Short mmCIF file of N, CA and C in Angstrom, two decimals:
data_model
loop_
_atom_site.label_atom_id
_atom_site.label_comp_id
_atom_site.label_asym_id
_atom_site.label_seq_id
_atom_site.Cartn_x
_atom_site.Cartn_y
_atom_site.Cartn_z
N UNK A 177 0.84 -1.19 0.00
CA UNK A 177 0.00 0.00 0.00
C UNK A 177 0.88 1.24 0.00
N UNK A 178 0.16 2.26 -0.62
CA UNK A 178 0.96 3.49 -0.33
C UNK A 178 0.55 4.30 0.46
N UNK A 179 1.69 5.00 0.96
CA UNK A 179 1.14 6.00 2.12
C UNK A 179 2.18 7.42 1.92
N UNK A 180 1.15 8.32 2.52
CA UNK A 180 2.43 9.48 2.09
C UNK A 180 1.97 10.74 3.53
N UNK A 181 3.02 11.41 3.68
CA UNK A 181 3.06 12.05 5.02
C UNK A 181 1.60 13.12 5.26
N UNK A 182 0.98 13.57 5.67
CA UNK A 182 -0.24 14.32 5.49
C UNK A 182 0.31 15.67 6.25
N UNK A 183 0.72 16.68 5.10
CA UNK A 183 0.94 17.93 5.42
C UNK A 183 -0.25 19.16 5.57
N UNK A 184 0.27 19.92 6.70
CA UNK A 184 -0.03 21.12 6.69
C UNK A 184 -0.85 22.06 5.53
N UNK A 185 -1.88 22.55 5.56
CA UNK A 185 -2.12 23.43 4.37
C UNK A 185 -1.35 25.01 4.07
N UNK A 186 -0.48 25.14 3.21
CA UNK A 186 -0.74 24.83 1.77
C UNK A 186 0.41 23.96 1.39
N UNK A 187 1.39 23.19 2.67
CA UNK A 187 2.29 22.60 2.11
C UNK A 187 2.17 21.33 1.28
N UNK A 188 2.78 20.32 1.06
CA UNK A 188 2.80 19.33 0.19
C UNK A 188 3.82 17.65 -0.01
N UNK A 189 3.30 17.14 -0.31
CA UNK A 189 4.47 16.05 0.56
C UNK A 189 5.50 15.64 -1.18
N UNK A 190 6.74 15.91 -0.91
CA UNK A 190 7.61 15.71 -2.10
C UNK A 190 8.99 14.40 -1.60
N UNK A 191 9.38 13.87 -2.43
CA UNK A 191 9.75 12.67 -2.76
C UNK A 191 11.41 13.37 -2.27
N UNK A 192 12.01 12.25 -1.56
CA UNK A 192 13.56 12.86 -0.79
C UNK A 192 14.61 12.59 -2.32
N UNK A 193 14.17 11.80 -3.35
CA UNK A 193 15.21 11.33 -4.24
C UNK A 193 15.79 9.95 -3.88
N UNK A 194 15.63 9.42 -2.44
CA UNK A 194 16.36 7.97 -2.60
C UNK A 194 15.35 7.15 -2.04
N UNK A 195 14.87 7.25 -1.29
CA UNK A 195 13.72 6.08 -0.57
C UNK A 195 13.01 5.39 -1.63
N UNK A 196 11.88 4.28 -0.59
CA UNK A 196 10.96 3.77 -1.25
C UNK A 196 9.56 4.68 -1.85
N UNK A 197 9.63 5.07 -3.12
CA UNK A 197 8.53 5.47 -3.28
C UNK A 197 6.99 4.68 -2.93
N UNK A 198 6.63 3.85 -2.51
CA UNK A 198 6.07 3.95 -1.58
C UNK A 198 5.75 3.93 0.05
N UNK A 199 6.43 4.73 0.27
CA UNK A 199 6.63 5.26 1.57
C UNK A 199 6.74 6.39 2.34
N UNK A 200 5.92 6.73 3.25
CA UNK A 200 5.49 7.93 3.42
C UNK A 200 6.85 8.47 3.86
N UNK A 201 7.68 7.63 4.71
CA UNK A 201 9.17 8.04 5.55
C UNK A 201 10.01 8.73 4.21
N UNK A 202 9.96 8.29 2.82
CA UNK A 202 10.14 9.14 1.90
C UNK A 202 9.97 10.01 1.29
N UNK A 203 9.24 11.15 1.76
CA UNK A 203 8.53 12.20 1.54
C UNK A 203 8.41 13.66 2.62
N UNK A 204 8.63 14.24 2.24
CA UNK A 204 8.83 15.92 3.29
C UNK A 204 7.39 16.41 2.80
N UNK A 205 7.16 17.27 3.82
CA UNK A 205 6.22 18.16 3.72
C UNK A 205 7.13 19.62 3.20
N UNK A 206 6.74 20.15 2.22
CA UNK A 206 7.20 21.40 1.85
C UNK A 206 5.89 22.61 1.36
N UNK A 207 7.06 23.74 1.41
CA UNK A 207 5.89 24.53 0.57
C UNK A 207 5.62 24.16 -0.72
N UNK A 208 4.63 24.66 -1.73
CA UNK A 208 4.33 24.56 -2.89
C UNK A 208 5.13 25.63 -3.48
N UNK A 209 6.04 25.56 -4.80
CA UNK A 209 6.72 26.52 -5.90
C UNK A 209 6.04 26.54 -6.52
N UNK A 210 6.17 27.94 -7.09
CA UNK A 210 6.06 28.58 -8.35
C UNK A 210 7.48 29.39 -9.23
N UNK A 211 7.35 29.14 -10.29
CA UNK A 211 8.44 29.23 -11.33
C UNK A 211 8.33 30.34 -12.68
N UNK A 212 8.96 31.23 -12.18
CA UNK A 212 8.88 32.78 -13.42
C UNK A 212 10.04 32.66 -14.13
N UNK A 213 10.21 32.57 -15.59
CA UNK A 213 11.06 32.56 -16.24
C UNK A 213 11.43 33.85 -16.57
N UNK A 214 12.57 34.43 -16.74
CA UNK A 214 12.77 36.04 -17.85
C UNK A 214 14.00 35.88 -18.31
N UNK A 215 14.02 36.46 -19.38
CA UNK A 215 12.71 37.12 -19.73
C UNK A 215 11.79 36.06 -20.66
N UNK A 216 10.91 36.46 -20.99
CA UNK A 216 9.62 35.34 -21.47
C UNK A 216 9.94 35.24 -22.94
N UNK A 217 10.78 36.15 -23.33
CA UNK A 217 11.45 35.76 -24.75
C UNK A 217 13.49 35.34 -24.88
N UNK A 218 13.28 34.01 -24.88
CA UNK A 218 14.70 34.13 -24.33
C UNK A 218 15.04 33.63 -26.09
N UNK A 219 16.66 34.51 -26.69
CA UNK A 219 16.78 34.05 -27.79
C UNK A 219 18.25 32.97 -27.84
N UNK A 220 18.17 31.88 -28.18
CA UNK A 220 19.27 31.23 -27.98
C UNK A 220 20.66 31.46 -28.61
N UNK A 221 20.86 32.25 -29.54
CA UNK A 221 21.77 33.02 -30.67
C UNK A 221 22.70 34.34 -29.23
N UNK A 222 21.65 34.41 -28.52
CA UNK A 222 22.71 35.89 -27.47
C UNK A 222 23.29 34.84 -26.00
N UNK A 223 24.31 35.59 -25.99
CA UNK A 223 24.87 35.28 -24.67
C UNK A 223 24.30 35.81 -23.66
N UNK A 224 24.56 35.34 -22.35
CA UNK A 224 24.25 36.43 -21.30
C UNK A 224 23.15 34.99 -20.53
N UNK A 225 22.93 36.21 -19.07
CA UNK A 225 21.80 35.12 -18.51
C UNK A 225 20.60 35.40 -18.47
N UNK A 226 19.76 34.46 -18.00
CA UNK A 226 18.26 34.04 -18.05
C UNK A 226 17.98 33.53 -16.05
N UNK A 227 17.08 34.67 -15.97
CA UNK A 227 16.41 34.29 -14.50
C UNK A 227 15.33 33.30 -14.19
N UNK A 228 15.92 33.10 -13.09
CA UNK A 228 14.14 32.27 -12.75
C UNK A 228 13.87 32.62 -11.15
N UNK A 229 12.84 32.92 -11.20
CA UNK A 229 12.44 33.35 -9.89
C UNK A 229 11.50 32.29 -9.27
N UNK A 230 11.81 31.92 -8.23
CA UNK A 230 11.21 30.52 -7.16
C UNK A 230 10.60 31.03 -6.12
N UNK A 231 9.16 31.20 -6.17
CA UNK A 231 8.39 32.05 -5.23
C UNK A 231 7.29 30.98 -4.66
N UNK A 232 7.45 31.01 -2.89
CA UNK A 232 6.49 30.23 -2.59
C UNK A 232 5.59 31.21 -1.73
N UNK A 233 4.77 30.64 -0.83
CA UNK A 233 3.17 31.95 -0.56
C UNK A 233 3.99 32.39 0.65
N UNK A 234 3.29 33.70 0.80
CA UNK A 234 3.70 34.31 1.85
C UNK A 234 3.54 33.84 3.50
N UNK A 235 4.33 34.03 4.21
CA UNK A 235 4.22 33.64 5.30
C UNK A 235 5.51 32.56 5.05
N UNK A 236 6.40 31.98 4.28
CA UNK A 236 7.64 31.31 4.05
C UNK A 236 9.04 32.17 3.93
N UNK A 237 10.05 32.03 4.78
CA UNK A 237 10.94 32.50 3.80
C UNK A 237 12.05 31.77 3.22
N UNK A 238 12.20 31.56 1.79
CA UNK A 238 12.96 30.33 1.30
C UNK A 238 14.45 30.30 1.85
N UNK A 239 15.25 31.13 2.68
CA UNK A 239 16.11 31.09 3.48
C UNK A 239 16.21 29.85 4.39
N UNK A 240 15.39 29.93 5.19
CA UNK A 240 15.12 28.50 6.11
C UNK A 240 14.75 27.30 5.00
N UNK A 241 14.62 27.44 3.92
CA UNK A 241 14.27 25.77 3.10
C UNK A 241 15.77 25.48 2.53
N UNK A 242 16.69 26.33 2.40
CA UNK A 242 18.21 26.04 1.91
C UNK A 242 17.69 25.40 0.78
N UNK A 243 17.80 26.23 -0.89
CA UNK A 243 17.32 25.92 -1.86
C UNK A 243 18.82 25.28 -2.05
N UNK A 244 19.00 24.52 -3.18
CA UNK A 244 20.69 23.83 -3.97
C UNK A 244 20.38 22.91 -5.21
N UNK A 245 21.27 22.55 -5.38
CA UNK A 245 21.06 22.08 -6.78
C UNK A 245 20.72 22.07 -8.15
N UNK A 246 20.33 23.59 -7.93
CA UNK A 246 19.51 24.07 -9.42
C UNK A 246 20.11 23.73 -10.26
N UNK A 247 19.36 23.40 -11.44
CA UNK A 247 19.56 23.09 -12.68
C UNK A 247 18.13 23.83 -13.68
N UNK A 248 18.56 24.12 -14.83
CA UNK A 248 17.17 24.35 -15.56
C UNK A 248 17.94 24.10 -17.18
N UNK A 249 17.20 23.09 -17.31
CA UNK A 249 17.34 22.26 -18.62
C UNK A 249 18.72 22.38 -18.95
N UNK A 250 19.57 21.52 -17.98
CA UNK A 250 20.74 21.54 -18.29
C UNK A 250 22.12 22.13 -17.68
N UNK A 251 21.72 23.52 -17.76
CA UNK A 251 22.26 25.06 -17.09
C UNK A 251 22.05 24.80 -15.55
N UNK A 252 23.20 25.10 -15.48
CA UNK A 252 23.48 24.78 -13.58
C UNK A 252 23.33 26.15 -13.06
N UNK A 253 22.60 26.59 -12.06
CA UNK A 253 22.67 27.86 -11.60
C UNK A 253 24.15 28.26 -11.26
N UNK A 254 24.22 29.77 -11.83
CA UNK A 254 25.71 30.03 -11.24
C UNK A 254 25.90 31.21 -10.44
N UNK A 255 24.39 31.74 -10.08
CA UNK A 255 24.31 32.87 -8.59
C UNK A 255 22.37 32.75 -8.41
N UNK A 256 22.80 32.96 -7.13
CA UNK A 256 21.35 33.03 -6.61
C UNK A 256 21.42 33.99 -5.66
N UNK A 257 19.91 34.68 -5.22
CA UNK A 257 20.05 35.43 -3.68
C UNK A 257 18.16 35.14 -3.47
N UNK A 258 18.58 35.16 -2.04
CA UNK A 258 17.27 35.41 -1.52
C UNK A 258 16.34 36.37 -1.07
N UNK A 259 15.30 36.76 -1.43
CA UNK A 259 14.60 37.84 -1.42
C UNK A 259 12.85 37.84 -0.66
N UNK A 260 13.13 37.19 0.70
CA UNK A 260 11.64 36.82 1.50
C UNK A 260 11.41 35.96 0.47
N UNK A 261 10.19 35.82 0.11
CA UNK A 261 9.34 34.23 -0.24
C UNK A 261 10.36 33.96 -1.56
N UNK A 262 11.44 35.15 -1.89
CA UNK A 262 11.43 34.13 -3.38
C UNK A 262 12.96 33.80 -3.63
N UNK A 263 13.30 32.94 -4.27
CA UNK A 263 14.92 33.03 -4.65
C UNK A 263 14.86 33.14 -5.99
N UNK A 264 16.43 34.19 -6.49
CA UNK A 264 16.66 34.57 -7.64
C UNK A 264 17.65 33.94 -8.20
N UNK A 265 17.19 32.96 -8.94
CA UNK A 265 18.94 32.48 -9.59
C UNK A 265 19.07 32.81 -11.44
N UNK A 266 20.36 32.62 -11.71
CA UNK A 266 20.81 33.10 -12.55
C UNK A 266 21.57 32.13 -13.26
N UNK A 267 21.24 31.64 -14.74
CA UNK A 267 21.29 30.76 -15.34
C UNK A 267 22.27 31.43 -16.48
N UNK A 268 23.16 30.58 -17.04
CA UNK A 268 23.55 31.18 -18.54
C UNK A 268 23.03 29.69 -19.37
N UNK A 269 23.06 31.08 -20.87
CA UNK A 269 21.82 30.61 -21.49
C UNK A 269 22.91 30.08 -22.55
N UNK A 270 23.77 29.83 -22.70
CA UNK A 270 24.59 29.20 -23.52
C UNK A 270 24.83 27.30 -22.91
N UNK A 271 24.61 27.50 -21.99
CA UNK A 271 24.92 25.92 -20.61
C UNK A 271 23.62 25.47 -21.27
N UNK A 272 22.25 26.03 -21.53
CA UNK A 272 21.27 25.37 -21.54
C UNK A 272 21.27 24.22 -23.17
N UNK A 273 20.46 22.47 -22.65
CA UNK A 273 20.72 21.67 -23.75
C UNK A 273 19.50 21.41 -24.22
N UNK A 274 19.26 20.88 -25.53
CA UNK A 274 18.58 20.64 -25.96
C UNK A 274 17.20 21.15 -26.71
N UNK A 275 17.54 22.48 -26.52
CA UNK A 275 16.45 23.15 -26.66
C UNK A 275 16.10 23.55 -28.30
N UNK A 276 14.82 23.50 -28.36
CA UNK A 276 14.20 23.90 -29.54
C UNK A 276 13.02 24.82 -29.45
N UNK A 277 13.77 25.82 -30.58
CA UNK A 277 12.53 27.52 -30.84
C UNK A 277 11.33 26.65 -30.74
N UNK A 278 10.34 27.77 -30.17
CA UNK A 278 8.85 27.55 -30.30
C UNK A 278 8.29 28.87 -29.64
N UNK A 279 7.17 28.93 -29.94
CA UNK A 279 6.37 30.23 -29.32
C UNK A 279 5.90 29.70 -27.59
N UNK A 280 5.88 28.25 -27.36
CA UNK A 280 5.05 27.65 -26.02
C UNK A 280 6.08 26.88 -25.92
N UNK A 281 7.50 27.06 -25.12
CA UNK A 281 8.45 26.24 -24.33
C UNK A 281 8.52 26.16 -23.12
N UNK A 282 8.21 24.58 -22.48
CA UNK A 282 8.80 24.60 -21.00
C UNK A 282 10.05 24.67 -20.74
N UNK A 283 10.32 25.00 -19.59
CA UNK A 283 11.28 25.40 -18.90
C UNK A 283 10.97 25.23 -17.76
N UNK A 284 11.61 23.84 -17.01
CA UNK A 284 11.70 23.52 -15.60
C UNK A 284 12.63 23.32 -14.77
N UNK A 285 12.75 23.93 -13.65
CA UNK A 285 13.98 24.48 -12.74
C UNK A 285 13.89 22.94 -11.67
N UNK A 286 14.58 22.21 -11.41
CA UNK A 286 15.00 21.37 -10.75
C UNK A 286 15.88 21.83 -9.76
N UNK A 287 15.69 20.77 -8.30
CA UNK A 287 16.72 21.38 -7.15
C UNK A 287 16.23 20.64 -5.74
N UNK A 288 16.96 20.77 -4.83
CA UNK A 288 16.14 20.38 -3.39
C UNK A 288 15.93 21.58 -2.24
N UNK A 289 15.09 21.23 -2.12
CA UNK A 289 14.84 22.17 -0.32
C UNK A 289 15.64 20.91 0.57
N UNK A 290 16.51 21.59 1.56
CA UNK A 290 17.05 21.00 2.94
C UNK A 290 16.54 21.63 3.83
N UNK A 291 15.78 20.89 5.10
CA UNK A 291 15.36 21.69 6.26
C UNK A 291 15.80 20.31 7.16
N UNK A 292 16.06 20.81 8.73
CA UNK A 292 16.16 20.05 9.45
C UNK A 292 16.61 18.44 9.58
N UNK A 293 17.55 18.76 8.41
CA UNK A 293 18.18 17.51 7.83
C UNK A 293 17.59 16.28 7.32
N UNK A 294 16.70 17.06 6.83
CA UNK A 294 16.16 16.24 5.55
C UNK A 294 15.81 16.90 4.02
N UNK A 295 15.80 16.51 3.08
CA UNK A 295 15.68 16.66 1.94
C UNK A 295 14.70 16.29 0.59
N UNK A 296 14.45 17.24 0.03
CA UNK A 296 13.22 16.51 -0.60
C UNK A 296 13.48 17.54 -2.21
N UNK A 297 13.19 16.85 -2.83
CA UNK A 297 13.32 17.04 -4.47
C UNK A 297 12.65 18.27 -4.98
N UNK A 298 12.73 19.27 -5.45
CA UNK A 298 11.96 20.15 -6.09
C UNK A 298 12.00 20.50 -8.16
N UNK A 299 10.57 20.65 -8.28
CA UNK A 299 10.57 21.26 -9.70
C UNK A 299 9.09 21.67 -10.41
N UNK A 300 9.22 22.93 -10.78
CA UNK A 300 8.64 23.19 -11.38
C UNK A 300 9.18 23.94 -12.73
N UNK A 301 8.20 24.55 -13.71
CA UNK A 301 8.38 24.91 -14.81
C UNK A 301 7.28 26.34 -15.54
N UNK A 302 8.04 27.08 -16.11
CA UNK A 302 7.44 28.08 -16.57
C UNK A 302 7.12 27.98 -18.40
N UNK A 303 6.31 28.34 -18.44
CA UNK A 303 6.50 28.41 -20.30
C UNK A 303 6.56 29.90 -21.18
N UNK A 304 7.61 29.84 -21.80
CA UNK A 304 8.45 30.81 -22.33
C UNK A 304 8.33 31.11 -24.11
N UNK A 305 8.94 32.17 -24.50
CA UNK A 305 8.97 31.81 -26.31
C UNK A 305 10.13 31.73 -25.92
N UNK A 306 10.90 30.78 -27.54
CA UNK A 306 12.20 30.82 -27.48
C UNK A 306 12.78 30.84 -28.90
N UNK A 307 13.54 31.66 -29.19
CA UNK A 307 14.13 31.86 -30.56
C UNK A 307 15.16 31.59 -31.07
N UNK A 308 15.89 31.47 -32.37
CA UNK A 308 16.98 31.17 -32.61
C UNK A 308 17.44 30.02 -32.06
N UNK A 309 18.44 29.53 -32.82
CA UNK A 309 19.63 28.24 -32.77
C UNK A 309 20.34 28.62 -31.83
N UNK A 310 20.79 27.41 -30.96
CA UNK A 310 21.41 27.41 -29.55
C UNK A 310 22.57 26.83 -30.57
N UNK A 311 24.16 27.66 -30.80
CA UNK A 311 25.35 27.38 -31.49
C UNK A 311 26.01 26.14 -30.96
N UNK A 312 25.96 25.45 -32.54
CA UNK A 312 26.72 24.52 -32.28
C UNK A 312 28.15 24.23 -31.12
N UNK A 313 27.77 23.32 -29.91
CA UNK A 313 28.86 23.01 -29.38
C UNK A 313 30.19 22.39 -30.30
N UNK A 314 30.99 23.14 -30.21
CA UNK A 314 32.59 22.60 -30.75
C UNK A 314 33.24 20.81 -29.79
N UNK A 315 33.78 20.01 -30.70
CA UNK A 315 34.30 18.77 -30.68
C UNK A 315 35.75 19.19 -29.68
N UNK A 316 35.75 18.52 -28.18
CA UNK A 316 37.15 18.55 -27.89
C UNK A 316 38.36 17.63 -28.73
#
């Protein structure tokens, strides 16, 4: 049978990354994310970076959740700061793989919250336009 931890409202019970998925002892109660991409036209042809802002409801401050691990499609965060409910990280848009132009692209930020020495998986995703050819990576 499955069982899973019964959180607090508006928190949510998310998966630690190694346990038994079915098991509630594998699962944290966290807040719920939300995920802002910018800018909402990102073109893959320019250098430079691309934000994402990680905002959960008020009354949190993502300081005490110790955000880490970001990734967003690929692109490893390479600065973040915290700002009350939200964290700002900062992606370069050249790191990012796989991507293909479209007017309706996801874009999902992967990572964990650590609290009280435990850990639990995070991700959500924003949808973006996206333009231009991401330049061919060169052969070492």
């Amino acid at each position: 049978a499955m069982s899973r931890p019964l959180c607090p409202y508006p928190e949510v019970a998310r998966y630690n990354g190694t346990g038994d998925i079915w098991d509630a002892g594998s699962f944290m109660c966290v807040p719920p994310i939300e995920i802002r991409i910018e800018p909402e036209t990102l073109n893959l042809k320019s250098k430079g970076v691309f934000t994402a802002f990680i905002t959960v409801p008020e009354g949190y401050s993502l300081a005490d959740w110790n955000i880490g691990n970001l990734s967003c499609e690929g692109a490893v965060a390479v600065k973040g700061k915290f700002s009350g409910n939200t964290y700002i990280a900062k992606f370069n848009r050249q790191d990012l793989m796989g991507m293909t132009p479209g007017d309706a692209v996801t874009l999902t930020v992967k990572g964990t919250f650590e609290v009280d020495g435990q850990t639990a998986l995070i991700q959500a995703g924003d949808t973006i336009r996206v333009i231009g050819k991401a330049p061919k990576r060169r052969k070492k």
